[in-house]
Amino acid sequence: MTLARSVRAACIAALAFAPAALAQAPRATGGIPVTAPHAMVVSNSDLASAAGVEVLKAGGNAVDAAVAVGFALAVTYPEAGNIGGGGFMVIRMADGRTAALDYREMAPALASREMFMDSASRAGKASQEGARASGVPGSVAGMITAHMEFGRLPLSRVLAPAIRLAEKGFVVDTALEHSLRGESRLITKFAGAKLFLPNGEPLHAGQKLVQPALARTLKAIAARGKRGFYEGEVAKAIAEEQRHDGGLITLEDLKGYHPAWREPLVGSYRGWTIIAMPPSSSGGITVIETLNILEHFAPLPPARSAGETHLLAEALRRAFVDRNALLGDPDFAPLPVLRLTSKPYARAQAATISPNFATPTSDLESRAPSAESRAPSPEPTNTTHYSVVDAKGNAVSTTTTLNDLYGSGVYVAAAGFFLNDEMDDFATAPGQPNGYGLVQGERNAVAPGKRMLSAMAPTIVLDTAGRLALVLGGRGGPRIITAVTQVLLGVMEYGQSLPDAVFAPRIHEQARPDTLRYEEGALDAAVLSKLVMMGYTPAVATFQPGGYIARIFAIGRTDDGWVGVVDRRTSGGAAGY
Ligand code: DON
C-alpha cells in the first residue's frame, strides 16, 4: 500500500469510530487523524489550531498562522503554551528557503555555575520551583522575530484570536481541569492560585476562563511588538515579581534578550531529507546521528523485534552519550555539530555495535563524566508542539515549553502568565542527573547569558522526490528525541502511514540511566527475554500514569492534501481546510 493510501485507510478507520460531529468537521481530539485538501494545523488545543486556520483563511501564511497558534496556546493551554518560556521554530518555505529560530531562554546576568548546588555540590530543587528557576523568557521575541522575517499579515491581526480568547474567555476542557488538579500543590503557592484555583479548587470543565491581565499583555505586544513585553509595564511586572521573590531576572536582562537565527541542520535517511533544529537544542543532532547510525543496517529488522529494538537502542545510546557530554549553547563553545551529524562518524559508531549484546553505557562514556544514575522522575507534560502547513506548502514546526508543569509555578499576576523553570535544563550540578535523569557535562553548566541545552526536536522532512512530506515534533523532554526518531523510522523505513507511525508503541533509551524503557505492549514476552539475554534491563515506562513515551504532533502529505495527527497519548486538535 502506498503511504498516501494507507494514510487514507487509517483516517477512514479512525473516523468510523468518531462521533458524527467530529466526522463532519475537520477537527479532532488526540488519536483521530484529520484530513484536509489545502492546509493543516495541529496543536495541543483545538481552539489554538482553529486560531491558526482563522489566520490562514484571512490571507496569512504558515508563519503568521504559527505565531497565532503560539499566542493562542498561551491563553488556552497555560500549562504549556506560553509567553513566559521559550522554544524553537524550524521553517521551510515553499520556495525552498529554510530557517531555524532559537528563542530558548537565557540565564540572567547574575546567574552562576554554582547557584543551584548545595555545600556538597548537589543540585537542589531551586532550579525547578520558585523565582530562581526561570531563565529570561524568549517566546515573545522569537514569535515576533519569525513574524517580522516571514509573516505577511499585520501583527495585530495575527494576535487577534489570542486576544479574543483571553478577553472574552473560553470554556475550560477536561484536559485543563485535569492538569490544574494535578499541579494544584505547586500553583497554590503562587499568585496564579486566585485565577486557576478559585476557592482552592481547580477550574472545572465547562466553566469559562477569562484572563484580563493576559489580554492586556497581548494587546501591548500587538501594539508595540517585542517592546510591549521586554520593556514597559510587562517587563516591570516580571522584574518586580523576581525582586520580591529572590529571583535574578532584571529589567536589563529582559531588555537584552535576543533570539538567534541558526543554520538548520540537514540530514538524510535512505534518500529522505531531514531539516532539523541545531543547538541550543540537542534534538536535531541526536535524531540525525541516530538515523545515520541505523542507515548502516539495511534493511532494519521488523519494527519492535529484538533485532530492531537492539539496533535502535544502541544507536540512541551512542547519540545520547555524545549529546550529554558534548553539547550546550553554541554561543559559548564551539560544538562538534558537523562531526556528530556526519556519515563517516555514524559508520564508525555503527561498527561498535555488537550484533548480539548491549554495550553498557559506561563503556561508551570515556569522554563523558561518569555518574550514578537515578530513575527519571515522572514525565512532565509542560512542553507543547505545533505544526502548520499552508495552502502554498510553506511549513512551520515549533516546539515551546515552560519545562515542568506550569513552569516554576511563579505567576506574574499583573501581566497574566506563568514563568518557566528552564534553569533545570542546565547541568545544575555537572555529572549529576537532572529532572529527566539526564547526566550532562560542563558544556551545559550554568553561566550568565547562556542558553540551557534542550531536547526539543521540531523537524521537517522531504520525501525522496524532494517534496514536503512531514512536519512534526513532540513533548516529553529527552523522550521527544526517541519518539520523533521512531515516527520517522515508521514512515521512512517501514512505509507506515503517519497515523500508524505516531500511534505505534514506543521504546526509550537515553544512555543514563542504563535502562531500556518501553510502553506497555511495545515488546512481547519473547522479545523481552531475548533482550535480557543480550544484556538489557528493560522496564515498562512509568514516566506518566499512561506510561507514555512523549507525545507527537504531526502533519503528513497525502495523495490529495494533508493529514493532521495529534498523538493518541494527549489532547488537542487538528484543523484544516
Ligand atoms: O527543553 C527541553 O528539553 C525540556 N525543557 C523539554 C520539557 C518537556 O518536553 C516536558 N514535556 N512534556
Coordinates of C-alpha atoms and ligand atoms in Angstrom, one line a residue:
M1 CA 0.0 0.0 0.0
T2 CA 1.4 3.5 -0.8
L3 CA 2.0 5.9 2.0
A4 CA -0.9 8.2 0.9
R5 CA -3.3 5.3 0.5
S6 CA -2.5 3.8 3.9
V7 CA -2.9 7.2 5.5
R8 CA -6.4 7.4 4.0
A9 CA -7.2 3.9 5.2
A10 CA -6.1 4.8 8.8
C11 CA -8.2 8.0 8.7
I12 CA -11.3 6.3 7.4
A13 CA -10.9 3.6 10.1
A14 CA -10.4 6.2 12.8
L15 CA -13.3 8.3 11.7
A16 CA -15.6 5.3 11.7
F17 CA -15.3 5.4 15.5
A18 CA -15.6 9.2 15.8
P19 CA -18.7 10.9 16.9
A20 CA -20.8 12.2 13.9
A21 CA -20.0 15.8 14.7
L22 CA -16.3 15.1 14.5
A23 CA -16.6 13.2 11.3
Q24 CA -18.4 16.2 9.7
A25 CA -16.0 18.9 10.9
P26 CA -12.3 18.7 10.1
R27 CA -11.3 18.9 13.8
A28 CA -10.3 16.2 16.3
T29 CA -9.1 15.4 19.8
G30 CA -5.9 13.3 20.1
G31 CA -5.9 10.0 18.3
I32 CA -8.2 10.9 15.4
P33 CA -6.4 11.8 12.3
V34 CA -7.9 14.7 10.2
T35 CA -7.5 15.2 6.5
A36 CA -7.9 18.4 4.5
P37 CA -7.0 19.3 0.9
H38 CA -5.2 22.6 1.3
A39 CA -3.8 23.5 4.7
M40 CA -3.4 21.9 8.2
V41 CA -2.7 23.0 11.8
V42 CA -2.1 20.6 14.7
S43 CA -1.6 21.6 18.3
N44 CA -2.4 20.7 21.8
S45 CA -5.5 22.8 21.8
D46 CA -8.3 22.7 19.3
L47 CA -9.0 26.4 20.0
A48 CA -5.4 27.3 19.1
S49 CA -5.5 25.2 16.0
A50 CA -8.7 27.0 15.0
A51 CA -6.9 30.3 15.6
G52 CA -4.2 29.1 13.1
V53 CA -6.8 28.3 10.5
E54 CA -8.6 31.6 11.0
V55 CA -5.3 33.4 10.3
L56 CA -4.6 31.2 7.2
K57 CA -8.1 32.0 5.8
A58 CA -7.5 35.7 6.4
G59 CA -4.6 35.5 4.0
G60 CA -1.8 34.7 6.4
N61 CA 0.9 32.2 5.6
A62 CA 2.2 29.3 7.7
V63 CA 4.4 31.6 9.8
D64 CA 1.5 34.0 10.5
A65 CA -0.6 31.0 11.5
A66 CA 2.2 29.5 13.7
V67 CA 2.6 32.8 15.6
A68 CA -1.2 33.0 16.0
V69 CA -1.2 29.4 17.3
G70 CA 1.7 30.1 19.7
F71 CA 0.0 33.1 21.3
A72 CA -3.4 31.3 21.4
L73 CA -1.8 28.4 23.2
A74 CA -0.5 30.9 25.8
V75 CA -4.2 31.6 26.5
T76 CA -5.9 28.2 26.1
Y77 CA -3.2 25.9 27.2
P78 CA -1.5 27.7 30.1
E79 CA 0.3 24.6 31.4
A80 CA 2.5 24.5 28.3
G81 CA 1.6 27.2 25.8
N82 CA 3.4 30.3 27.0
I83 CA 4.8 33.7 26.7
G84 CA 6.9 33.1 29.9
G85 CA 9.0 30.4 28.4
G86 CA 11.0 29.7 25.2
G87 CA 11.2 27.5 22.1
F88 CA 12.5 26.6 18.7
M89 CA 11.0 27.1 15.3
V90 CA 12.0 25.3 12.0
I91 CA 10.6 26.9 8.9
R92 CA 10.6 25.7 5.3
M93 CA 9.1 28.0 2.7
A94 CA 7.6 26.6 -0.5
D95 CA 10.3 28.2 -2.5
G96 CA 12.9 26.1 -0.7
R97 CA 14.2 28.6 1.9
T98 CA 14.8 27.1 5.3
A99 CA 15.4 28.8 8.7
A100 CA 15.8 27.8 12.3
L101 CA 15.0 30.2 15.1
D102 CA 16.4 29.7 18.6
Y103 CA 14.3 31.5 21.2
R104 CA 15.4 29.5 24.1
E105 CA 15.5 31.3 27.5
M106 CA 18.8 32.7 28.6
A107 CA 20.3 32.6 32.1
P108 CA 20.1 36.0 33.8
A109 CA 23.3 38.1 34.1
L110 CA 23.5 37.3 37.9
A111 CA 23.4 33.5 37.3
S112 CA 26.4 31.4 38.2
R113 CA 27.7 27.9 37.8
E114 CA 27.1 27.0 41.5
M115 CA 23.8 28.8 42.0
F116 CA 21.8 25.6 42.4
M117 CA 24.4 23.5 44.3
D118 CA 24.4 22.9 48.0
S119 CA 27.5 22.6 50.1
A120 CA 28.1 19.0 48.8
S121 CA 27.8 20.3 45.2
R122 CA 24.5 18.5 44.8
A123 CA 21.6 20.1 42.8
G124 CA 18.7 21.2 44.9
K125 CA 15.1 21.9 43.9
A126 CA 15.5 25.7 43.3
S127 CA 16.1 25.1 39.6
Q128 CA 12.6 23.7 39.3
E129 CA 10.4 25.7 41.6
G130 CA 10.2 29.4 42.5
A131 CA 11.7 32.6 41.2
R132 CA 15.3 31.4 40.6
A133 CA 14.2 28.6 38.4
S134 CA 13.4 30.9 35.5
G135 CA 15.5 31.8 32.5
V136 CA 14.8 35.1 30.7
P137 CA 11.7 34.3 28.6
G138 CA 12.3 34.0 24.8
S139 CA 8.9 33.2 23.4
V140 CA 7.6 36.6 22.6
A141 CA 10.9 37.8 21.0
G142 CA 11.0 34.6 19.0
M143 CA 7.5 34.7 17.7
I144 CA 7.8 38.4 16.8
T145 CA 11.1 37.9 15.1
A146 CA 9.7 35.0 13.0
H147 CA 6.7 37.1 12.1
M148 CA 8.9 40.1 11.1
E149 CA 11.0 38.0 8.8
F150 CA 8.4 35.7 7.2
G151 CA 4.9 36.9 8.1
R152 CA 2.5 38.7 5.7
L153 CA -0.3 39.9 7.9
P154 CA -0.1 42.8 10.4
L155 CA 0.9 41.6 13.9
S156 CA -2.4 42.9 15.3
R157 CA -4.3 40.5 13.0
V158 CA -2.1 37.6 14.0
L159 CA -2.7 38.2 17.7
A160 CA -6.4 38.9 17.3
P161 CA -7.6 35.3 18.1
A162 CA -5.4 35.1 21.2
I163 CA -6.6 38.5 22.5
R164 CA -10.2 37.5 21.9
L165 CA -9.7 34.2 23.7
A166 CA -8.1 36.0 26.7
E167 CA -10.6 38.9 26.8
K168 CA -13.9 37.1 26.1
G169 CA -12.8 33.8 27.7
F170 CA -13.1 30.2 26.6
V171 CA -14.7 27.1 28.1
V172 CA -12.3 25.1 30.2
D173 CA -12.0 21.5 29.0
T174 CA -11.3 18.3 30.9
A175 CA -7.6 18.4 29.9
L176 CA -7.1 21.8 31.6
E177 CA -9.1 20.8 34.7
H178 CA -7.1 17.6 35.0
S179 CA -3.7 19.4 34.7
L180 CA -4.8 22.1 37.2
R181 CA -5.9 19.4 39.7
G182 CA -2.6 17.5 39.2
E183 CA -0.5 20.6 39.8
S184 CA -2.6 22.3 42.4
R185 CA 0.1 21.8 45.1
L186 CA 2.5 23.9 43.0
I187 CA 0.1 26.5 41.7
T188 CA -1.4 27.2 45.2
K189 CA 2.0 28.5 46.4
F190 CA 2.0 31.4 43.9
A191 CA -0.2 34.2 42.6
G192 CA -1.9 32.1 39.9
A193 CA -4.0 30.3 42.6
K194 CA -6.5 33.1 42.6
L195 CA -7.4 32.7 38.9
F196 CA -6.8 28.9 38.4
L197 CA -7.8 27.5 41.8
P198 CA -10.7 29.7 42.9
N199 CA -11.6 28.8 46.5
G200 CA -8.8 26.2 46.4
E201 CA -10.5 24.1 43.7
P202 CA -9.3 23.8 40.1
L203 CA -11.5 25.4 37.4
H204 CA -14.0 22.8 36.3
A205 CA -14.6 21.7 32.7
G206 CA -17.5 23.8 31.4
Q207 CA -16.5 26.9 33.3
K208 CA -15.4 30.0 31.4
L209 CA -11.9 31.2 31.9
V210 CA -11.4 35.0 31.3
Q211 CA -7.8 36.4 31.6
P212 CA -8.0 40.2 31.5
A213 CA -4.3 40.7 32.6
L214 CA -3.1 38.4 29.8
A215 CA -5.4 40.2 27.3
R216 CA -3.7 43.5 28.3
T217 CA -0.3 42.0 27.8
L218 CA -1.2 40.6 24.4
K219 CA -2.6 43.9 23.4
A220 CA 0.7 45.6 24.4
I221 CA 2.6 43.1 22.3
A222 CA 0.2 43.6 19.3
A223 CA 0.8 47.4 19.6
R224 CA 4.5 47.6 20.4
G225 CA 5.9 44.3 19.3
K226 CA 8.8 42.9 21.4
R227 CA 9.0 46.2 23.4
G228 CA 5.4 45.5 24.6
F229 CA 6.8 42.6 26.6
Y230 CA 10.5 43.3 27.3
E231 CA 10.1 46.9 28.2
G232 CA 7.4 48.9 29.9
E233 CA 4.7 47.7 32.2
V234 CA 5.0 43.9 31.5
A235 CA 8.8 44.0 32.0
K236 CA 8.3 45.9 35.2
A237 CA 5.8 43.3 36.4
I238 CA 8.3 40.5 35.7
A239 CA 11.2 42.3 37.3
E240 CA 9.2 43.3 40.4
E241 CA 8.0 39.7 40.9
Q242 CA 11.6 38.5 40.6
R243 CA 12.9 41.1 43.1
H244 CA 10.1 40.3 45.5
D245 CA 10.7 36.5 45.5
G246 CA 14.5 36.4 45.3
G247 CA 14.8 35.8 41.6
L248 CA 17.6 37.1 39.4
I249 CA 15.9 38.4 36.3
T250 CA 16.2 42.2 36.0
L251 CA 14.9 44.9 33.6
E252 CA 18.3 44.8 31.9
D253 CA 18.1 41.1 31.3
L254 CA 14.7 41.5 29.7
K255 CA 15.7 44.4 27.5
G256 CA 18.9 42.4 26.4
Y257 CA 17.1 39.2 25.5
H258 CA 17.5 38.3 21.8
P259 CA 16.6 35.2 19.8
A260 CA 19.1 33.7 17.3
W261 CA 18.7 32.6 13.8
R262 CA 20.7 29.4 13.3
E263 CA 21.6 27.4 10.3
P264 CA 19.1 24.5 10.1
L265 CA 20.7 21.0 10.3
V266 CA 20.1 18.9 7.1
G267 CA 20.4 15.2 7.4
S268 CA 19.3 12.3 5.2
Y269 CA 18.0 8.8 5.5
R270 CA 17.7 6.5 2.6
G271 CA 17.0 9.4 0.2
W272 CA 14.7 11.3 2.5
T273 CA 15.8 14.8 3.7
I274 CA 15.6 15.8 7.4
I275 CA 15.6 19.5 8.3
A276 CA 16.2 19.8 12.0
M277 CA 16.9 22.2 14.9
P278 CA 20.5 22.8 15.8
P279 CA 21.8 23.8 19.2
S280 CA 20.9 25.2 21.6
S281 CA 18.7 22.2 21.2
S282 CA 20.3 18.8 21.0
G283 CA 17.2 17.5 19.3
G284 CA 18.3 17.7 15.7
I285 CA 21.8 16.4 16.2
T286 CA 20.7 13.5 18.3
V287 CA 17.9 12.4 15.8
I288 CA 20.2 12.7 12.8
E289 CA 23.1 10.9 14.5
T290 CA 20.7 8.1 15.5
L291 CA 19.3 7.8 11.9
N292 CA 22.8 7.9 10.4
I293 CA 23.9 5.0 12.5
L294 CA 20.8 3.0 11.7
E295 CA 21.2 3.6 8.0
H296 CA 24.1 1.2 8.1
F297 CA 21.8 -1.7 8.8
A298 CA 19.8 -2.2 5.6
P299 CA 17.0 -3.1 5.8
L300 CA 16.3 -2.8 9.5
P301 CA 14.8 -6.0 11.1
P302 CA 11.0 -5.8 11.6
A303 CA 9.8 -3.0 14.0
R304 CA 9.8 -3.9 17.7
S305 CA 11.6 -7.2 17.0
A306 CA 14.5 -7.9 19.3
G307 CA 16.9 -7.2 16.4
E308 CA 15.4 -3.8 15.6
T309 CA 15.0 -2.8 19.3
H310 CA 18.6 -3.7 19.9
L311 CA 19.9 -1.6 17.0
L312 CA 17.6 1.3 17.8
A313 CA 18.6 1.3 21.5
E314 CA 22.3 1.1 20.7
A315 CA 22.1 3.9 18.1
L316 CA 20.2 6.1 20.6
R317 CA 22.6 5.2 23.4
R318 CA 25.6 6.4 21.3
A319 CA 23.9 9.5 20.2
F320 CA 22.8 10.4 23.8
V321 CA 26.3 9.7 25.2
D322 CA 27.6 12.3 22.7
R323 CA 24.7 14.7 23.4
N324 CA 25.1 14.6 27.2
A325 CA 28.8 15.1 27.1
L326 CA 29.4 17.4 24.2
L327 CA 26.5 19.7 23.6
G328 CA 25.5 23.0 25.1
D329 CA 25.0 26.6 24.0
P330 CA 26.8 27.1 20.6
D331 CA 27.4 30.8 21.6
F332 CA 29.6 29.7 24.5
A333 CA 31.9 27.0 23.0
P334 CA 32.4 25.5 19.5
L335 CA 30.4 22.3 19.2
P336 CA 31.2 19.2 17.1
V337 CA 28.0 19.6 15.1
L338 CA 29.4 18.6 11.7
R339 CA 31.2 15.6 13.2
L340 CA 28.3 14.2 15.1
T341 CA 25.9 14.5 12.1
S342 CA 28.4 13.2 9.5
K343 CA 28.0 9.9 7.7
P344 CA 31.6 8.7 8.4
Y345 CA 31.2 9.3 12.1
A346 CA 28.0 7.3 12.1
R347 CA 29.8 4.5 10.2
A348 CA 32.4 4.3 12.9
Q349 CA 29.7 4.3 15.6
A350 CA 27.7 1.6 13.9
A351 CA 30.8 -0.6 13.7
T352 CA 31.0 -0.5 17.6
I353 CA 27.5 -2.1 17.9
S354 CA 27.7 -5.8 18.7
P355 CA 25.2 -7.9 16.8
N356 CA 24.4 -9.9 19.9
F357 CA 25.0 -7.8 23.0
A358 CA 24.1 -4.5 24.5
T359 CA 27.0 -2.1 25.1
P360 CA 27.0 -0.8 28.7
T361 CA 26.7 2.9 28.7
S362 CA 29.8 3.2 30.9
D363 CA 31.9 1.6 28.1
L364 CA 31.0 4.4 25.8
E365 CA 31.5 7.2 28.3
S366 CA 35.2 7.8 28.1
R367 CA 34.5 11.4 27.1
A368 CA 31.6 11.8 29.5
P369 CA 31.6 12.3 33.2
S370 CA 30.5 9.0 34.8
A371 CA 27.8 9.3 37.3
E372 CA 25.4 7.4 39.4
S373 CA 22.1 7.2 37.5
R374 CA 18.8 7.7 39.2
A375 CA 15.3 6.7 38.0
P376 CA 13.8 9.5 35.9
S377 CA 11.1 11.5 37.6
P378 CA 7.6 11.4 36.3
E379 CA 7.4 12.8 32.9
P380 CA 6.4 16.5 32.9
T381 CA 3.8 17.5 30.5
N382 CA 4.5 21.1 30.1
T383 CA 6.0 21.3 26.7
T384 CA 3.9 21.6 23.6
H385 CA 4.4 21.3 19.8
Y386 CA 2.5 22.6 16.9
S387 CA 2.9 22.1 13.1
V388 CA 1.5 24.2 10.3
V389 CA 1.3 23.7 6.5
D390 CA -0.4 26.4 4.4
A391 CA -2.0 26.2 1.0
K392 CA 1.2 27.1 -0.8
G393 CA 3.2 24.4 1.0
N394 CA 5.1 26.7 3.4
A395 CA 5.7 24.7 6.6
V396 CA 6.5 25.6 10.3
S397 CA 7.4 23.2 13.1
T398 CA 7.6 24.7 16.5
T399 CA 8.2 23.3 20.0
T400 CA 7.8 25.6 23.0
T401 CA 7.9 25.0 26.7
L402 CA 7.9 26.2 30.3
N403 CA 9.8 22.9 31.1
D404 CA 7.8 21.4 34.0
L405 CA 4.1 21.6 34.5
Y406 CA 3.2 25.3 34.9
G407 CA 7.0 26.0 34.9
S408 CA 8.4 27.4 38.1
G409 CA 4.8 27.8 39.4
V410 CA 5.5 31.6 39.6
Y411 CA 2.7 33.5 38.0
V412 CA 3.2 37.2 37.0
A413 CA -0.3 38.2 38.1
A414 CA -0.2 41.8 36.8
A415 CA 0.6 40.5 33.3
G416 CA -1.2 37.2 33.3
F417 CA 1.3 34.4 32.7
F418 CA 3.4 31.7 34.3
L419 CA 7.3 31.8 34.2
N420 CA 9.4 28.9 33.1
D421 CA 11.7 26.6 35.2
E422 CA 14.1 26.1 32.3
M423 CA 17.2 26.6 34.5
D424 CA 16.8 22.9 35.4
D425 CA 17.8 22.0 31.8
F426 CA 21.3 23.2 32.6
A427 CA 23.6 20.7 34.2
T428 CA 22.9 22.4 37.5
A429 CA 25.4 20.1 39.1
P430 CA 27.5 18.8 36.2
G431 CA 27.8 15.0 36.3
Q432 CA 24.6 14.6 38.3
P433 CA 21.2 13.8 36.9
N434 CA 18.6 16.5 36.3
G435 CA 14.8 16.2 36.5
Y436 CA 14.8 13.9 33.4
G437 CA 17.6 11.7 34.7
L438 CA 19.9 13.2 32.1
V439 CA 23.5 13.3 33.2
Q440 CA 25.2 16.3 31.4
G441 CA 28.6 17.9 31.5
E442 CA 30.4 21.2 31.8
R443 CA 29.4 22.3 28.3
N444 CA 25.9 22.7 29.7
A445 CA 26.9 24.3 33.1
V446 CA 25.1 27.5 34.2
A447 CA 26.6 30.7 33.1
P448 CA 25.3 34.3 32.7
G449 CA 23.6 34.9 29.4
K450 CA 23.8 31.2 28.4
R451 CA 21.0 29.1 26.9
M452 CA 20.4 25.8 28.5
L453 CA 20.6 22.7 26.3
S454 CA 17.3 21.4 25.1
A455 CA 16.0 18.1 23.7
M456 CA 13.2 19.7 21.7
A457 CA 13.2 18.5 18.1
P458 CA 10.9 20.4 15.7
T459 CA 11.5 18.7 12.4
I460 CA 10.5 19.0 8.7
V461 CA 11.1 16.1 6.2
L462 CA 11.2 16.0 2.4
D463 CA 10.4 12.8 0.6
T464 CA 12.8 11.1 -1.9
A465 CA 11.3 13.3 -4.6
G466 CA 12.2 16.5 -2.6
R467 CA 8.6 17.3 -1.8
L468 CA 7.4 18.5 1.7
A469 CA 6.4 15.2 3.4
L470 CA 6.2 15.6 7.2
V471 CA 6.2 18.4 9.7
L472 CA 6.4 17.1 13.3
G473 CA 7.7 17.4 16.8
G474 CA 6.7 16.5 20.3
R475 CA 6.7 17.0 24.0
G476 CA 8.4 14.8 26.6
G477 CA 12.0 16.1 27.4
P478 CA 14.6 13.6 26.1
R479 CA 11.8 11.3 25.1
I480 CA 11.0 13.8 22.3
I481 CA 14.2 12.6 20.5
T482 CA 13.4 8.9 20.7
A483 CA 9.7 9.4 19.7
V484 CA 10.5 11.7 16.7
T485 CA 13.1 9.1 15.6
Q486 CA 10.6 6.3 15.8
V487 CA 7.9 8.1 13.9
L488 CA 10.4 9.0 11.2
L489 CA 11.5 5.3 11.0
G490 CA 7.9 4.2 10.9
V491 CA 7.3 6.3 7.8
M492 CA 10.7 6.2 6.1
E493 CA 11.9 2.7 6.9
Y494 CA 8.7 0.7 7.3
G495 CA 6.3 2.6 5.0
Q496 CA 3.7 3.1 7.7
S497 CA 1.0 5.7 7.4
L498 CA 1.7 8.8 9.6
P499 CA -1.1 7.9 12.0
D500 CA 0.1 4.4 12.4
A501 CA 3.7 5.6 12.9
V502 CA 2.6 8.1 15.6
F503 CA 0.2 5.7 17.4
A504 CA 2.6 2.7 17.4
P505 CA 4.0 1.8 20.9
R506 CA 7.5 3.2 21.6
I507 CA 10.7 2.4 23.4
H508 CA 13.1 4.9 25.0
E509 CA 16.9 4.8 25.6
Q510 CA 18.9 7.8 26.8
A511 CA 22.2 6.2 27.9
R512 CA 21.7 7.2 31.5
P513 CA 20.1 5.6 33.4
D514 CA 21.2 2.4 31.6
T515 CA 17.7 1.1 31.3
L516 CA 15.7 0.3 28.2
R517 CA 12.2 1.8 28.7
Y518 CA 9.2 0.6 26.8
E519 CA 5.5 1.4 26.6
E520 CA 3.2 -1.4 27.8
G521 CA 2.6 -3.7 24.9
A522 CA 5.5 -2.4 22.8
L523 CA 7.6 -5.5 23.3
D524 CA 6.2 -9.0 23.6
A525 CA 7.4 -11.6 26.1
A526 CA 9.7 -13.4 23.6
V527 CA 11.4 -10.2 22.6
L528 CA 11.8 -9.1 26.2
S529 CA 13.5 -12.3 27.2
K530 CA 15.8 -12.1 24.2
L531 CA 16.8 -8.5 25.1
V532 CA 17.5 -9.6 28.7
M533 CA 19.8 -12.3 27.4
M534 CA 21.5 -9.6 25.3
G535 CA 22.3 -7.7 28.4
Y536 CA 19.5 -5.1 28.6
T537 CA 17.5 -4.3 31.7
P538 CA 14.1 -3.5 30.1
A539 CA 11.5 -1.7 32.2
V540 CA 8.0 -0.5 31.5
A541 CA 7.9 3.3 31.2
T542 CA 6.4 4.8 34.2
F543 CA 7.1 8.5 33.3
Q544 CA 3.3 9.2 33.4
P545 CA 0.2 7.3 34.5
G546 CA -0.3 6.1 30.9
G547 CA 3.4 5.1 30.8
Y548 CA 3.6 7.2 27.6
I549 CA 6.9 8.0 25.9
A550 CA 6.4 11.5 24.6
R551 CA 3.5 12.9 22.5
I552 CA 3.8 13.7 18.9
F553 CA 2.0 16.4 16.8
A554 CA 2.5 15.8 13.1
I555 CA 1.3 16.7 9.6
G556 CA 1.9 14.4 6.6
R557 CA 1.3 14.7 2.9
T558 CA -1.4 12.5 1.4
D559 CA -2.4 11.9 -2.2
D560 CA -4.9 14.7 -2.1
G561 CA -3.7 17.1 0.7
W562 CA -2.6 16.7 4.3
V563 CA -3.3 14.6 7.3
G564 CA -3.0 16.1 10.8
V565 CA -2.2 13.8 13.6
V566 CA -2.4 14.6 17.3
D567 CA -1.0 11.8 19.3
R568 CA -3.5 9.3 20.9
R569 CA -1.5 9.9 24.1
T570 CA -2.7 13.5 24.5
S571 CA -5.5 16.0 24.0
G572 CA -5.5 18.6 21.3
G573 CA -6.9 19.2 17.8
A574 CA -6.0 19.2 14.2
A575 CA -7.8 21.6 11.9
G576 CA -7.6 22.2 8.2
Y577 CA -9.5 23.3 5.2
Ligands
DON1 O1 14.0 21.7 26.5 C1 13.8 20.6 27.0 O2 14.4 19.6 26.5 C2 12.8 20.4 28.1 N1 12.7 21.6 28.8 C3 11.5 19.9 27.5 C4 10.5 19.6 28.5 C5 9.4 18.8 28.0 O3 9.3 18.3 26.9 C6 8.4 18.4 29.0 N2 7.1 18.0 28.4 N3 6.5 17.2 28.3

